[in-house]
PDB file of C-alpha atoms in Angstrom:
ATOM      1  CA  MET A 596     -10.120  16.663   6.629  1.00  0.00           C
ATOM      2  CA  THR A 597      -8.884  16.319  10.193  1.00  0.00           C
ATOM      3  CA  LEU A 598      -5.352  15.708  11.348  1.00  0.00           C
ATOM      4  CA  GLU A 599      -6.340  12.217  12.525  1.00  0.00           C
ATOM      5  CA  GLN A 600      -7.579  11.272   9.062  1.00  0.00           C
ATOM      6  CA  ILE A 601      -4.366  12.525   7.471  1.00  0.00           C
ATOM      7  CA  ALA A 602      -2.344  10.515   9.993  1.00  0.00           C
ATOM      8  CA  LEU A 603      -4.405   7.423   9.232  1.00  0.00           C
ATOM      9  CA  GLY A 604      -3.857   7.863   5.492  1.00  0.00           C
ATOM     10  CA  LEU A 605      -0.104   8.279   5.945  1.00  0.00           C
ATOM     11  CA  GLY A 606       0.001   5.223   8.182  1.00  0.00           C
ATOM     12  CA  VAL A 607      -1.844   3.073   5.656  1.00  0.00           C
ATOM     13  CA  ALA A 608       0.444   4.299   2.866  1.00  0.00           C
ATOM     14  CA  GLY A 609       3.527   3.617   5.002  1.00  0.00           C
ATOM     15  CA  PHE A 610       2.477   0.088   5.859  1.00  0.00           C
ATOM     16  CA  GLY A 611       1.619  -0.453   2.202  1.00  0.00           C
ATOM     17  CA  CYS A 612       5.176   0.489   1.279  1.00  0.00           C
ATOM     18  CA  PHE A 613       6.456  -2.010   3.844  1.00  0.00           C
ATOM     19  CA  GLY A 614       4.087  -4.772   2.754  1.00  0.00           C
ATOM     20  CA  TRP A 615       4.338  -4.452  -1.035  1.00  0.00           C
ATOM     21  CA  PRO A 616       7.785  -6.133  -1.398  1.00  0.00           C
ATOM     22  CA  ILE A 617       6.673  -8.921   0.940  1.00  0.00           C
ATOM     23  CA  LEU A 618       3.523  -9.483  -1.087  1.00  0.00           C
ATOM     24  CA  GLN A 619       5.556  -9.537  -4.306  1.00  0.00           C
ATOM     25  CA  ARG A 620       7.925 -12.161  -2.890  1.00  0.00           C
ATOM     26  CA  LEU A 621       5.042 -14.320  -1.728  1.00  0.00           C
ATOM     27  CA  ARG A 622       3.565 -14.193  -5.222  1.00  0.00           C
ATOM     28  CA  GLY A 623       6.947 -15.028  -6.728  1.00  0.00           C
ATOM     29  CA  ALA A 624       7.074 -11.836  -8.808  1.00  0.00           C
ATOM     30  CA  ALA A 625      10.152 -10.377  -7.134  1.00  0.00           C
ATOM     31  CA  PRO A 626      13.624 -11.868  -7.628  1.00  0.00           C
ATOM     32  CA  ALA A 627      15.059 -13.732  -4.678  1.00  0.00           C
ATOM     33  CA  GLU A 628      17.743 -11.969  -2.679  1.00  0.00           C
ATOM     34  CA  ALA A 629      20.854 -13.522  -1.278  1.00  0.00           C
ATOM     35  CA  PRO A 630      20.366 -14.443   2.390  1.00  0.00           C
ATOM     36  CA  GLY A 631      21.695 -11.778   4.710  1.00  0.00           C
ATOM     37  CA  SER A 632      22.179  -9.219   1.955  1.00  0.00           C
ATOM     38  CA  GLY A 633      19.939  -6.667   3.673  1.00  0.00           C
ATOM     39  CA  ALA A 634      18.906  -5.217   0.313  1.00  0.00           C
ATOM     40  CA  SER A 635      15.320  -4.742   1.465  1.00  0.00           C
ATOM     41  CA  LEU A 636      16.528  -2.322   4.155  1.00  0.00           C
ATOM     42  CA  ARG A 637      18.245  -0.187   1.545  1.00  0.00           C
ATOM     43  CA  SER A 638      15.398  -0.039  -0.940  1.00  0.00           C
ATOM     44  CA  PRO A 639      13.726   3.327  -1.586  1.00  0.00           C
ATOM     45  CA  LEU A 640      10.300   1.754  -0.983  1.00  0.00           C
ATOM     46  CA  TRP A 641      11.351   0.633   2.495  1.00  0.00           C
ATOM     47  CA  TRP A 642      12.606   4.139   3.344  1.00  0.00           C
ATOM     48  CA  ALA A 643       9.405   5.685   1.979  1.00  0.00           C
ATOM     49  CA  GLY A 644       7.395   3.372   4.226  1.00  0.00           C
ATOM     50  CA  PHE A 645       9.555   4.279   7.198  1.00  0.00           C
ATOM     51  CA  VAL A 646       9.192   8.023   6.636  1.00  0.00           C
ATOM     52  CA  LEU A 647       5.432   7.843   6.012  1.00  0.00           C
ATOM     53  CA  THR A 648       4.856   5.716   9.110  1.00  0.00           C
ATOM     54  CA  ALA A 649       6.988   8.040  11.266  1.00  0.00           C
ATOM     55  CA  ALA A 650       5.069  11.053   9.939  1.00  0.00           C
ATOM     56  CA  ALA A 651       1.783   9.315  10.718  1.00  0.00           C
ATOM     57  CA  ILE A 652       2.850   8.642  14.301  1.00  0.00           C
ATOM     58  CA  PHE A 653       3.979  12.259  14.708  1.00  0.00           C
ATOM     59  CA  LEU A 654       0.685  13.638  13.320  1.00  0.00           C
ATOM     60  CA  GLN A 655      -1.353  11.262  15.468  1.00  0.00           C
ATOM     61  CA  ARG A 656       0.424  12.532  18.570  1.00  0.00           C
ATOM     62  CA  MET A 657      -0.206  16.125  17.505  1.00  0.00           C
ATOM     63  CA  ALA A 658      -3.896  15.351  16.970  1.00  0.00           C
ATOM     64  CA  SER A 659      -4.216  13.712  20.388  1.00  0.00           C
ATOM     65  CA  GLN A 660      -2.654  16.754  22.078  1.00  0.00           C
ATOM     66  CA  GLN A 661      -5.148  19.057  20.357  1.00  0.00           C
ATOM     67  CA  GLY A 662      -8.003  17.181  21.918  1.00  0.00           C
ATOM     68  CA  GLY A 663      -9.232  15.430  18.785  1.00  0.00           C
ATOM     69  CA  ALA A 664     -12.401  17.504  18.434  1.00  0.00           C
ATOM     70  CA  PRO A 665     -14.479  16.310  15.444  1.00  0.00           C
TER      71      PRO A 665
END
């Protein structure tokens, strides 16, 4: 498995963590939050998505510097 594939997997997982609460709200499965509460920014899922996406960006940059040989 190449570094680019790992970065892609981490990126997909990170965006999934960001998108899951939004999808749940659209389906009506998640409880409504008070406007302006900012609870979504403090959720562990949001932070997991942030960390995974940042790691994916970092690994993608490392892979591009190595030349990306298949």
